Coordinates of C-alpha atoms in Angstrom, one line a residue:
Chain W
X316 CA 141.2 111.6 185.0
X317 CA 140.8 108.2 187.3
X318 CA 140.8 105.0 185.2
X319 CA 136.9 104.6 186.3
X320 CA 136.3 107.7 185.3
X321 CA 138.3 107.3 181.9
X322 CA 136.0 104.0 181.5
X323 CA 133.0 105.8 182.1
X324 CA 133.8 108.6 179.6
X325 CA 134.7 106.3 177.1
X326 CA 130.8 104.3 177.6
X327 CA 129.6 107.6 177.3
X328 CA 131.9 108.6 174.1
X329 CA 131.1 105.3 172.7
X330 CA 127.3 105.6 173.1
X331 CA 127.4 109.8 171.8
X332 CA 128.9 107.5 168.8
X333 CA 126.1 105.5 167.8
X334 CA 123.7 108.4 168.5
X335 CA 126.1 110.0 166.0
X336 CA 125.9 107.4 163.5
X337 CA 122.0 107.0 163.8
X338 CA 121.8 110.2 163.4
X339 CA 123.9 110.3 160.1
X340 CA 122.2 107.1 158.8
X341 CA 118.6 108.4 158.9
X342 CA 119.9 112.3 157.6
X343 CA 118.5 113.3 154.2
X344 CA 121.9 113.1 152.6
X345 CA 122.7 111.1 149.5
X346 CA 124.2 107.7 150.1
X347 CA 127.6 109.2 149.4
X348 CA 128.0 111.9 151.8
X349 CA 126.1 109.7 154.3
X350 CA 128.3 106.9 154.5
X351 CA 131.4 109.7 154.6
X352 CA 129.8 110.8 157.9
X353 CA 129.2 107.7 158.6
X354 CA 133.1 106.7 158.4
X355 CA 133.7 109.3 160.0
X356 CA 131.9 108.7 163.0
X357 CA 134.0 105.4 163.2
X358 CA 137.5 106.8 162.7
X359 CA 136.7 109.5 165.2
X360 CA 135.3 107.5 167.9
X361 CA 138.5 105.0 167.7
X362 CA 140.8 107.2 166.8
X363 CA 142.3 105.7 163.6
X364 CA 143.4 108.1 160.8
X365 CA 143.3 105.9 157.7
X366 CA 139.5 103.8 156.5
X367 CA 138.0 103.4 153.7
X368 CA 134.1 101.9 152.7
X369 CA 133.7 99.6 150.3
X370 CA 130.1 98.6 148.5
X371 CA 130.1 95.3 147.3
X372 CA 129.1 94.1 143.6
X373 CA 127.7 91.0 143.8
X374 CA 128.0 90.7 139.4
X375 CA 132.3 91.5 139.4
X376 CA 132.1 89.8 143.0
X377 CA 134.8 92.3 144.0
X378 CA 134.4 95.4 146.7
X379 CA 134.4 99.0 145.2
X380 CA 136.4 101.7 147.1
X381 CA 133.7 104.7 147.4
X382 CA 135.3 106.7 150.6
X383 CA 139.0 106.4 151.4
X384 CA 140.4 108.7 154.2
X385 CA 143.3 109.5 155.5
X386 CA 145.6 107.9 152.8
X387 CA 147.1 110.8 150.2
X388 CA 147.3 108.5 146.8
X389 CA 145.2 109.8 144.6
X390 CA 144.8 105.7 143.2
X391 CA 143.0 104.7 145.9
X392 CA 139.7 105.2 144.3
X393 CA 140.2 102.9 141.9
X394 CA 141.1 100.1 145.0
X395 CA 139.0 97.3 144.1
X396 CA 139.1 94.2 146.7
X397 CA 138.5 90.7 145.3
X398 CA 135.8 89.2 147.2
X399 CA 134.7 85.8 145.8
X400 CA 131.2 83.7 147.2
X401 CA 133.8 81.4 148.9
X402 CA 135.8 84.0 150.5
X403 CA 132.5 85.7 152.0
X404 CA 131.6 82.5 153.4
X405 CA 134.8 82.7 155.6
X406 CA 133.4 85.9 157.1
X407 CA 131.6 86.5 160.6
X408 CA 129.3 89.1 160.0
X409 CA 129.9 92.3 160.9
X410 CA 132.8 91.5 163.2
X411 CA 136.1 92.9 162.6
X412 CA 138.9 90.9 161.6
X413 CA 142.3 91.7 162.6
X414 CA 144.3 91.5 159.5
X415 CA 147.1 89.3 160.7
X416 CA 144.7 86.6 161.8
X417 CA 143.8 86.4 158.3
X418 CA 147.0 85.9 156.4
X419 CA 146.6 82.4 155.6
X420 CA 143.5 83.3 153.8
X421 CA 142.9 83.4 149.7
X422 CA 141.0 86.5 150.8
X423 CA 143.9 88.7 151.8
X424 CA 146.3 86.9 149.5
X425 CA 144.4 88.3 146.8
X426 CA 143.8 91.7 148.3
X427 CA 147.5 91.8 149.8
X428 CA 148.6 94.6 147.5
X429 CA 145.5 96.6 148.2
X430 CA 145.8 96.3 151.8
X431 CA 148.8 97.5 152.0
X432 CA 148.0 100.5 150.1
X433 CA 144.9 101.3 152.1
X434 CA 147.1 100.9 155.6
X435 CA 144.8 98.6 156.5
X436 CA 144.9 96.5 160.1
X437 CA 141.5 95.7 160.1
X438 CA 138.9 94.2 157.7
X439 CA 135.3 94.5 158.8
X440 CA 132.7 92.8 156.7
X441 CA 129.1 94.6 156.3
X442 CA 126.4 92.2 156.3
X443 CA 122.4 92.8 156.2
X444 CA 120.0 90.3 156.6
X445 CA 122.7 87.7 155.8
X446 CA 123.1 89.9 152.9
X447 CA 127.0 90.9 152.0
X448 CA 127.3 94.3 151.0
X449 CA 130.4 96.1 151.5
X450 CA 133.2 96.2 154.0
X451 CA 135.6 98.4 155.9
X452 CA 139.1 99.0 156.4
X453 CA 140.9 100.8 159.1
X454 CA 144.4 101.2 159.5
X455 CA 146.5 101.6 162.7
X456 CA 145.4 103.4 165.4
X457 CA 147.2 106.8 166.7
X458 CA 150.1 106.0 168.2
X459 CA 149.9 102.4 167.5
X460 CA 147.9 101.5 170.8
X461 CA 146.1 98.2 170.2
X462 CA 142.3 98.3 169.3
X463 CA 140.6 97.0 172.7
X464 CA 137.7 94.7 173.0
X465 CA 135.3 97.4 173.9
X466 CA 136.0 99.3 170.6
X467 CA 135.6 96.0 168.4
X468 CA 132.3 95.6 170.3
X469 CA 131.4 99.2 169.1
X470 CA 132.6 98.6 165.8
X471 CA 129.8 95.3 165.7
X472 CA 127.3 97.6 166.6
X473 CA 128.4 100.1 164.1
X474 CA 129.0 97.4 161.6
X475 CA 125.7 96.7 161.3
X476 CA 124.2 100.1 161.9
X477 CA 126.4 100.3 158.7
X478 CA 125.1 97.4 156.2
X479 CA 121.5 98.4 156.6
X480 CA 122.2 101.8 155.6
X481 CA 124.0 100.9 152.5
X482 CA 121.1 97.7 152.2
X483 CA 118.5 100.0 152.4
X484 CA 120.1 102.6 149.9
X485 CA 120.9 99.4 147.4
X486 CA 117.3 98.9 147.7
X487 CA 116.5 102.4 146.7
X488 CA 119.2 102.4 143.9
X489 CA 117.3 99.4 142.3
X490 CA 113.5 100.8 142.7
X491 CA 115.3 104.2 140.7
X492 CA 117.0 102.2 138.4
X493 CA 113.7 100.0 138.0
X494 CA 111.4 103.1 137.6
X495 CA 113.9 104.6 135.4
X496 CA 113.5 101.3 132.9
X497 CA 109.3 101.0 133.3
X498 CA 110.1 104.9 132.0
X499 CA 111.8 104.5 129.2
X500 CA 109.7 101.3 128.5
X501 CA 106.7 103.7 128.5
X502 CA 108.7 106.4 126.1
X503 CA 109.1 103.3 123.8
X504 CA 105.9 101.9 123.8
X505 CA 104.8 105.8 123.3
X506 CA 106.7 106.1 120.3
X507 CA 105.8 102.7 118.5
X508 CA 102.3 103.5 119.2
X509 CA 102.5 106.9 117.5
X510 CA 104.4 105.4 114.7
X511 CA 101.8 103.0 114.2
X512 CA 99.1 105.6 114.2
X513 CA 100.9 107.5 111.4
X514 CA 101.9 104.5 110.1
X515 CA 98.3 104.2 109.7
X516 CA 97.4 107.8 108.4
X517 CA 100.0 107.1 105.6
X518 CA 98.7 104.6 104.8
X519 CA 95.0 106.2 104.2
X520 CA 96.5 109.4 102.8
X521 CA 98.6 106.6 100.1
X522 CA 95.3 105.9 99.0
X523 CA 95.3 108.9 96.7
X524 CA 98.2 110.5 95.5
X525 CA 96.7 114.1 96.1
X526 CA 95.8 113.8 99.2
X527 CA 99.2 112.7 100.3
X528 CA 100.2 113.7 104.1
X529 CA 96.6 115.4 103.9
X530 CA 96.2 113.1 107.4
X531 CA 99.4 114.6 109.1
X532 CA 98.8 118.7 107.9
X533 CA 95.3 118.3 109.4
X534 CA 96.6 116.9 112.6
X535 CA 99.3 120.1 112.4
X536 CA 96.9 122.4 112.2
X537 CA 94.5 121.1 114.6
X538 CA 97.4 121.1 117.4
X539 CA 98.5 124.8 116.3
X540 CA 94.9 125.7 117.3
X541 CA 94.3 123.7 120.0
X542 CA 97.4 125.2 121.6
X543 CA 95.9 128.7 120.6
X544 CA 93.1 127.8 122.7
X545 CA 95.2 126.7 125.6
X546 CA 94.4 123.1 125.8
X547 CA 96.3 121.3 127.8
X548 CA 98.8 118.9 127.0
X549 CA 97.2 115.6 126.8
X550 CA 93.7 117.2 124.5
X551 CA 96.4 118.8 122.1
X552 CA 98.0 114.8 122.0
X553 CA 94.4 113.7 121.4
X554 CA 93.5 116.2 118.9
X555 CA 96.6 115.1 116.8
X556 CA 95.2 111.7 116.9
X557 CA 92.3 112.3 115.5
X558 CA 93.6 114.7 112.9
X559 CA 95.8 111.8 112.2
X560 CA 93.3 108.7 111.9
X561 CA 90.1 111.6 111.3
X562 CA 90.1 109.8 107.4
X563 CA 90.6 105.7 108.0
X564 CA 87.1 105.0 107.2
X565 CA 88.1 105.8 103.6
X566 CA 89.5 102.4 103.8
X567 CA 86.1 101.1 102.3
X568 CA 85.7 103.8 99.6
X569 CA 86.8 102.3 96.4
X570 CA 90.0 104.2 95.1
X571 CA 88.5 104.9 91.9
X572 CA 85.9 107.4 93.2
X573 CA 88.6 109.2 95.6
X574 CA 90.6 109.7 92.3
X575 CA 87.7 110.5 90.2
X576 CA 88.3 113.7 88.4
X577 CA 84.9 114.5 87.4
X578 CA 81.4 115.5 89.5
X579 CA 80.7 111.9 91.6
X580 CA 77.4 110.6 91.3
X581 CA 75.1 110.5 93.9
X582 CA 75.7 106.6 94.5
X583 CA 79.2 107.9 94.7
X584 CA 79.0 110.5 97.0
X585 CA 76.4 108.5 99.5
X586 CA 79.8 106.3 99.4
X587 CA 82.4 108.9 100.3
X588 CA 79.8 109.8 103.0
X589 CA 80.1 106.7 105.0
X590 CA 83.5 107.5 105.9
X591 CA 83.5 109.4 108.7
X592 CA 80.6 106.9 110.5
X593 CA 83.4 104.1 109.2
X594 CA 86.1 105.8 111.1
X595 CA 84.1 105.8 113.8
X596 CA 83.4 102.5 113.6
X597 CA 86.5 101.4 113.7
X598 CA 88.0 103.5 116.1
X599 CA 85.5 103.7 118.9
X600 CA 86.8 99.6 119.4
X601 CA 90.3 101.2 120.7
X602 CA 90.7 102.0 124.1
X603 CA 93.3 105.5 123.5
X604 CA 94.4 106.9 126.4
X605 CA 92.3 110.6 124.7
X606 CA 89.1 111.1 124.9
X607 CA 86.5 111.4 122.3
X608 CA 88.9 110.2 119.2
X609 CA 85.8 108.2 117.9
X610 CA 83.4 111.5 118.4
X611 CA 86.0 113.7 117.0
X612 CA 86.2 111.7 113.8
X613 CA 82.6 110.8 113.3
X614 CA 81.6 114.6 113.0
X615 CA 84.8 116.1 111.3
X616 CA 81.9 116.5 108.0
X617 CA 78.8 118.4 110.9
X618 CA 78.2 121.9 110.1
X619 CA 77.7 124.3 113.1
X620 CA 74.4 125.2 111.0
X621 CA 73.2 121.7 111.6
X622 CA 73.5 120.3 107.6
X623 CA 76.2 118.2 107.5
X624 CA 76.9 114.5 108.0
X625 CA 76.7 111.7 109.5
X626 CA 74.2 113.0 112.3
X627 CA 73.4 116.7 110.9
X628 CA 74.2 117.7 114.9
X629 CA 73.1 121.3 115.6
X630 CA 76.0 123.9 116.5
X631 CA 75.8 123.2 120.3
X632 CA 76.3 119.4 119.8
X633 CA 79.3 120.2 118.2
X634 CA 82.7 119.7 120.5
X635 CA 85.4 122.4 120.1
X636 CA 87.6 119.5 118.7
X637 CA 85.3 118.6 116.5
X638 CA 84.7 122.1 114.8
X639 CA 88.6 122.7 115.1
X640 CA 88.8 119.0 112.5
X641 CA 86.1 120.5 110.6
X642 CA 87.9 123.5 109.4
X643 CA 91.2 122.1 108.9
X644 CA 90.0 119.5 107.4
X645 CA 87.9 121.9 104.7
X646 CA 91.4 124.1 105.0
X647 CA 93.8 121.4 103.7
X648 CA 91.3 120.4 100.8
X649 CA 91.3 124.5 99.8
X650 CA 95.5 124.5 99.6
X651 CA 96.5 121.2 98.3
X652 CA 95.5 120.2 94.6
X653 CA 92.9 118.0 94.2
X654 CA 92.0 115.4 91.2
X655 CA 88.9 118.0 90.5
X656 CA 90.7 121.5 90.8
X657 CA 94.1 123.1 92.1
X658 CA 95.0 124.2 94.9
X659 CA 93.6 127.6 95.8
X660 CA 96.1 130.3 96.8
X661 CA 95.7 131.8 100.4
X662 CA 93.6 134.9 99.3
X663 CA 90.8 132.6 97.8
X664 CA 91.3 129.9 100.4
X665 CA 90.3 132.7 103.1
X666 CA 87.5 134.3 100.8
X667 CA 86.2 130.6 100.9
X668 CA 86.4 130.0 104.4
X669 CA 84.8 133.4 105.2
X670 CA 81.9 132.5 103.0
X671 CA 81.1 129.5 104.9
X672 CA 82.3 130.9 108.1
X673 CA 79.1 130.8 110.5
X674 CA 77.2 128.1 108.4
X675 CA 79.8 125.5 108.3
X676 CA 82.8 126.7 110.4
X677 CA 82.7 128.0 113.6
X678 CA 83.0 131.5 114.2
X679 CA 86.0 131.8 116.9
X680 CA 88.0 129.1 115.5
X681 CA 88.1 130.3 112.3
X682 CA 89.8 133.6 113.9
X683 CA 91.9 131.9 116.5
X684 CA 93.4 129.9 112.9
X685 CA 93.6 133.0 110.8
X686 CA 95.1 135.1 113.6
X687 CA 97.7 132.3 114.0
X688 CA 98.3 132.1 110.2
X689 CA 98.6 136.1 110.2
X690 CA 101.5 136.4 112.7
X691 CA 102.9 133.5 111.3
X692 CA 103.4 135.2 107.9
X693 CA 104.8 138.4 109.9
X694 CA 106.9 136.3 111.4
X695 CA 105.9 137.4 114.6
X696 CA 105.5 133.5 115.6
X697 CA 109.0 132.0 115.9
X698 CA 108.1 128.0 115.0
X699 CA 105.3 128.4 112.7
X700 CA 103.3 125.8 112.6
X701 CA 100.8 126.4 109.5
X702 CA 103.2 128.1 107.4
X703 CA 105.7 125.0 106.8
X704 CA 102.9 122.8 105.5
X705 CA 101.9 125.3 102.9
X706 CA 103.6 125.6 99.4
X707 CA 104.4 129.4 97.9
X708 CA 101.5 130.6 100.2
X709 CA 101.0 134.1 98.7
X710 CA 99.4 136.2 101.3
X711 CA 99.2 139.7 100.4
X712 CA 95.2 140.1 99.5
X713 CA 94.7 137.9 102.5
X714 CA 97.6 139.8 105.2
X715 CA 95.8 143.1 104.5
X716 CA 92.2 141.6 104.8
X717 CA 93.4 140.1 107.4
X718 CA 94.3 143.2 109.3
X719 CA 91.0 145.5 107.9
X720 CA 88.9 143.1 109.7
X721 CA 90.8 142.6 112.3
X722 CA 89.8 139.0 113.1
Chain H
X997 CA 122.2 124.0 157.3
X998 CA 125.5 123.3 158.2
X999 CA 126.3 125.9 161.6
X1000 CA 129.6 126.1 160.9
X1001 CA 132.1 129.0 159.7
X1002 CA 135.9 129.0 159.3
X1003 CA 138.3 132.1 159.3
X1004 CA 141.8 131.8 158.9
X1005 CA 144.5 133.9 157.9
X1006 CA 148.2 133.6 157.9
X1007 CA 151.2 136.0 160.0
X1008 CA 154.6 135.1 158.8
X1009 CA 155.1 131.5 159.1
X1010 CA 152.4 131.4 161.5
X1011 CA 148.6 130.1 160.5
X1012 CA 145.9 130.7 162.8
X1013 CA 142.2 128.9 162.1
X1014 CA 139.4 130.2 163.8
X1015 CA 136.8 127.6 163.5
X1016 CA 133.3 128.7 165.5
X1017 CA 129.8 127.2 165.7
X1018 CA 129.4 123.0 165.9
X1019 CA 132.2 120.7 164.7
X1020 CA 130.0 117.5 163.7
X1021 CA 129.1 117.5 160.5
X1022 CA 131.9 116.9 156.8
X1023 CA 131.3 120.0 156.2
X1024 CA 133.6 121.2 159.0
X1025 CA 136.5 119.3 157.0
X1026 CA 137.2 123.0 155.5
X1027 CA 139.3 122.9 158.9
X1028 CA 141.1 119.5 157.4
X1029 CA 141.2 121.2 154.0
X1030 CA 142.7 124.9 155.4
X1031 CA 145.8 123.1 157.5
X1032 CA 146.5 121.1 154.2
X1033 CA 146.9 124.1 152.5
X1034 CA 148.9 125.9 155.1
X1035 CA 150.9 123.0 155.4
X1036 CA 151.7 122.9 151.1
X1037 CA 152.3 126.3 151.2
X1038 CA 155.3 125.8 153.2
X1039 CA 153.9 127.2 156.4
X1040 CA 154.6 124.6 159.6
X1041 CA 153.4 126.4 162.8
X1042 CA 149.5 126.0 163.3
X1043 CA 147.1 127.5 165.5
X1044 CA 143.9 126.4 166.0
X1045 CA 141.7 128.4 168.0
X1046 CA 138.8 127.0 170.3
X1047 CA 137.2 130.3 171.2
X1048 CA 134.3 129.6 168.8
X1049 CA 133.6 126.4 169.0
X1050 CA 130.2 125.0 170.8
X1051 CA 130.2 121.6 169.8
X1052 CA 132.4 118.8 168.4
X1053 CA 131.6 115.3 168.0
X1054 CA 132.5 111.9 166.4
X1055 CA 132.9 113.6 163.0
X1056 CA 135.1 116.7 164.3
X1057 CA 137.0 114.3 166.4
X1058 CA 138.0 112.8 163.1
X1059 CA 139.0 115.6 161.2
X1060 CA 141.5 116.8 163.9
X1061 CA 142.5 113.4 164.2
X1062 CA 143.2 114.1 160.3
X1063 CA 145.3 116.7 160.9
X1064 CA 147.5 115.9 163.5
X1065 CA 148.0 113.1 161.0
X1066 CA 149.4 115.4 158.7
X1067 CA 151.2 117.7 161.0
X1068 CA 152.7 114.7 162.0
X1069 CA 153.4 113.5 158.0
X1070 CA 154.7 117.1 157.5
X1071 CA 157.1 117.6 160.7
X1072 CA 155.1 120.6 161.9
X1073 CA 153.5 122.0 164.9
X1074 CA 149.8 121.8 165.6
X1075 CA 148.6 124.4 169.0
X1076 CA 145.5 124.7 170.4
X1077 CA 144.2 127.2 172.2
X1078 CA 141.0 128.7 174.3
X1079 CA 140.0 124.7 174.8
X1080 CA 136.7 124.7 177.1
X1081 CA 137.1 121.4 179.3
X1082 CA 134.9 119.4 177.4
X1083 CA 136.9 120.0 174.0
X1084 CA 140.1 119.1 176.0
X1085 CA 138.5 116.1 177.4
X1086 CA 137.1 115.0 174.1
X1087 CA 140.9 115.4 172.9
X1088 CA 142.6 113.3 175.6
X1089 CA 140.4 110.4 175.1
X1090 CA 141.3 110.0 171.8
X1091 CA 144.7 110.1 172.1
X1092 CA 145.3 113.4 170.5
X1093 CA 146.7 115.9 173.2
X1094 CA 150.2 114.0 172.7
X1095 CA 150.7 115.2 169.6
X1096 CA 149.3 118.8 170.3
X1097 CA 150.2 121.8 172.1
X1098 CA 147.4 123.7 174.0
X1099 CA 147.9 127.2 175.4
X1100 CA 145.4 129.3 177.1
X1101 CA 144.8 131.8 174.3
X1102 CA 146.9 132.6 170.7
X1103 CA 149.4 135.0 172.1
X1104 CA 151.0 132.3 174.2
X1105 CA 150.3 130.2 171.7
X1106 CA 152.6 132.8 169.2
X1107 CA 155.6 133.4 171.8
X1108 CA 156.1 129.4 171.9
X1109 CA 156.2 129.1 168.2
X1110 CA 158.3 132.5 167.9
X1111 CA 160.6 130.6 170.1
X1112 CA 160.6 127.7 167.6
X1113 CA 162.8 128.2 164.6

């Protein structure tokens, strides 16, 4: 080959080079593997067997190794170069710096040891938008020929090819890291909400011994349905609310008539009966990220049959949350012991609800519950969710009832 | 998808790679990886054969640049054979046909290092 034509091949080679690098620079690969092509790209083009990339870290002000090639100590990886604000200063950016021209610096008398390790002839700092953010190393070329000017003028080019690559990746590595925090923010905001919401219906349920976690079961059980019925994700989240917070307006009823043992008067009950219109009250001021909370509260006492309270709403008012609240609600009162009766078992708790099922409760959520409740006591359901909240539940009457009318 | 496949396969103390499809990406460094191996195991003679191979670039370049490095580390002998003229070209630009041997095709490639004890 002619020394023109040698010239000419090596313009060309140079050139294939930086189409090479673009190339690797814009791939889909992670940072990683990129900048490993990447260092490639330069060792190949200039024919140097030993490089390694560094990423700067502007906190330890020292350069991390992340790809070393051509060297065979296992150590290097944990090659860390000392890089201090006033040693970066010294820097031309993106130009390579023969290593010998630099001995007189603090720079490479602190990273001596390192240097020599890595092989190293030549330091070339990565800069982006005046931005320092990592470096390069390459050792001796094959056969010890001396790096010409045209290859340090490639290496500029490359150089800074380089930086915005690993700029633009820092970038990205911050917005993840940054998303990743707003996340967990989120989770944590989440949870202390829902605390403070059963916080809340702990507090109401404290009100009266006997109706102790009454809030919570009914929330339970509203979900287990709700997830029957295949609501999605974010209803079944509201219909726990609700279940939840469905009794806050008992807030205003005077302890002494939620604990009364005997038949309330009818001052009394009128009381009792503001409650739900209370809750309302209250709740339809907060702005929850479910829907109908307030609505869902205000008519857990309607009656598909139109006679209950506060509106006395006819069946086809009635939301399917609302007449899923309404029977659990009624459900949780039949199975837990009241001030003016025990508990029922599950036999009469069923015969109950089947009395009033068409009047007060609705028709198909009663069965989706009772279905639910029967495979749960076959244990055909592998995380029961009504079964856990009810004490000795003795199911036998109710199991073969159960599977006569098959509900 | 990476378009590039390696067989290789070892006769006496003779290893033979057969890399085919395009040398440009680090996924070709199986190549770099295979010779290491060879070489560990003891085995010093090394054929690689061009037959294959379409397409190598800045990031093949460097992993044969890796290893002649370490034929060179290891005392050993690296062969080349059934270049095309680009490969070759590629080669001598970069310094590496010093430190190679290229023969027209692996059997001359085996009665040189036969000859070599």
């Amino acid at each position: 080959m002619s020394v023109r034509n040698l010239h000419l091949k090596r313009l060309m080679f140079s050139i294939g080079s930086l189409i090479d690098l673009g190339q690797e620079a814009t791939s889909s690969k992670d940072l990683s593997a990129k900048m490993k092509a990447a260092l490639y790209v330069i060792t190949g083009t200039l024919s140097v067997p030993t490089a390694a990339l560094f990423v700067y870290h502007p906190v330890r002000k020292d350069l991390d190794l992340i790809i070393g090639k051509g060297t065979r100590d296992r150590n290097l990886q944990k090659i860390r170069l000392n890089a201090k604000t006033q040693h970066i200063k010294q820097f031309t950016m993106n130009d390579p710096h023969m290593l010998r021209d630099m001995a007189d610096t603090a720079f490479f008398r602190h990273n001596q040891e390192a240097f020599a390790k890595l092989k190293a002839k030549v330091f070339l700092p990565l800069f982006a938008k005046e931005e320092f953010v990592g470096a390069i190393t390459l050792g001796r070329k094959l056969g010890g020929i001396p790096y010409r000017q045209g290859e340090k003028d490639v290496l500029r080019i490359i150089a800074h090819q380089m930086a915005i690559t690993l700029h633009n990746a820092h970038l990205f590595l911050e917005l993840a890291k940054k998303a990743e925090e707003n996340r967990r923010l989120y989770k944590n905001m989440q949870r202390i909400y829902h605390d403070t919401i059963q916080a809340f219906a702990a507090a109401i349920d404290a009100k009266d011994g006997y109706t102790k976690d009454h809030s919570y079961r009914v929330a339970s059980y509203a979900v287990a349905i709700a997830k029957e019925l295949g609501w999605k994700k974010k209803d079944v989240e509201g219909i726990y609310i609700a279940g939840l917070l469905h009794d806050i307006g008992k807030i205003i009823v005077d302890t002494s008539v939620i604990k009364k043992g005997q038949k309330l008067t009818a001052v009394e009950v009128n009381e009792i009966r503001k409650h739900p219109q209370v809750s309302y009250d209250i709740l339809s001021k907060v702005k929850f990220p479910w829907k109908d909370i307030d609505f869902f509260v205000r008519h857990h006492h309607e009656r598909i049959d139109g006679k209950g309270y506060p509106d006395a709403l006819q069946e086809t008012e009635l939301s399917e949350g609302v007449k899923i609240l309404t029977l659990v609600d009624a459900f949780d009162a039949m199975t837990t012991d009241r001030p003016y009766r025990d508990k029922l078992g599950l036999d009469e708790t069923f015969e109950e609800v089947m009395k009033c099922c068409g009047t007060q409760f609705d028709v198909r959520i009663t069965k989706t519950f009772f279905n639910l409740l029967l495979r749960e006591l076959s244990g055909e359901v592998k995380r029961p969710q009504i079964l856990p909240h009810l004490e000795h539940p003795d199911a036998g009457y109710f199991a073969e009832t159960q599977s006569d009318s098959d509900m | 998808m990476s378009n590039f496949s390696l067989s290789s396969k070892s006769e006496q103390d003779i290893a033979i790679m057969e890399p085919k499809g395009y040398i440009n990406d680090i996924g070709a460094e199986t190549l770099e990886l295979a010779s290491e191996q060879f070489l560990g195991n003891g085995i010093k003679k090394l054929i690689v054969n061009f037959s294959g191979v379409q397409f190598i670039n800045t990031i093949g370049l460097s992993i044969f640049l890796s290893m002649v490095q370490k034929t060179l580390e290891y005392h050993s002998l690296l062969c080349f054979t059934n270049m095309k003229k680009d490969h070759r070209e590629i080669f001598e630009m970069a310094g590496l046909m010093k430190y190679v041997k290229v023969f027209k095709d692996e059997n001359d490639a085996f009665s040189y290092l036969n000859r070599r004890s």
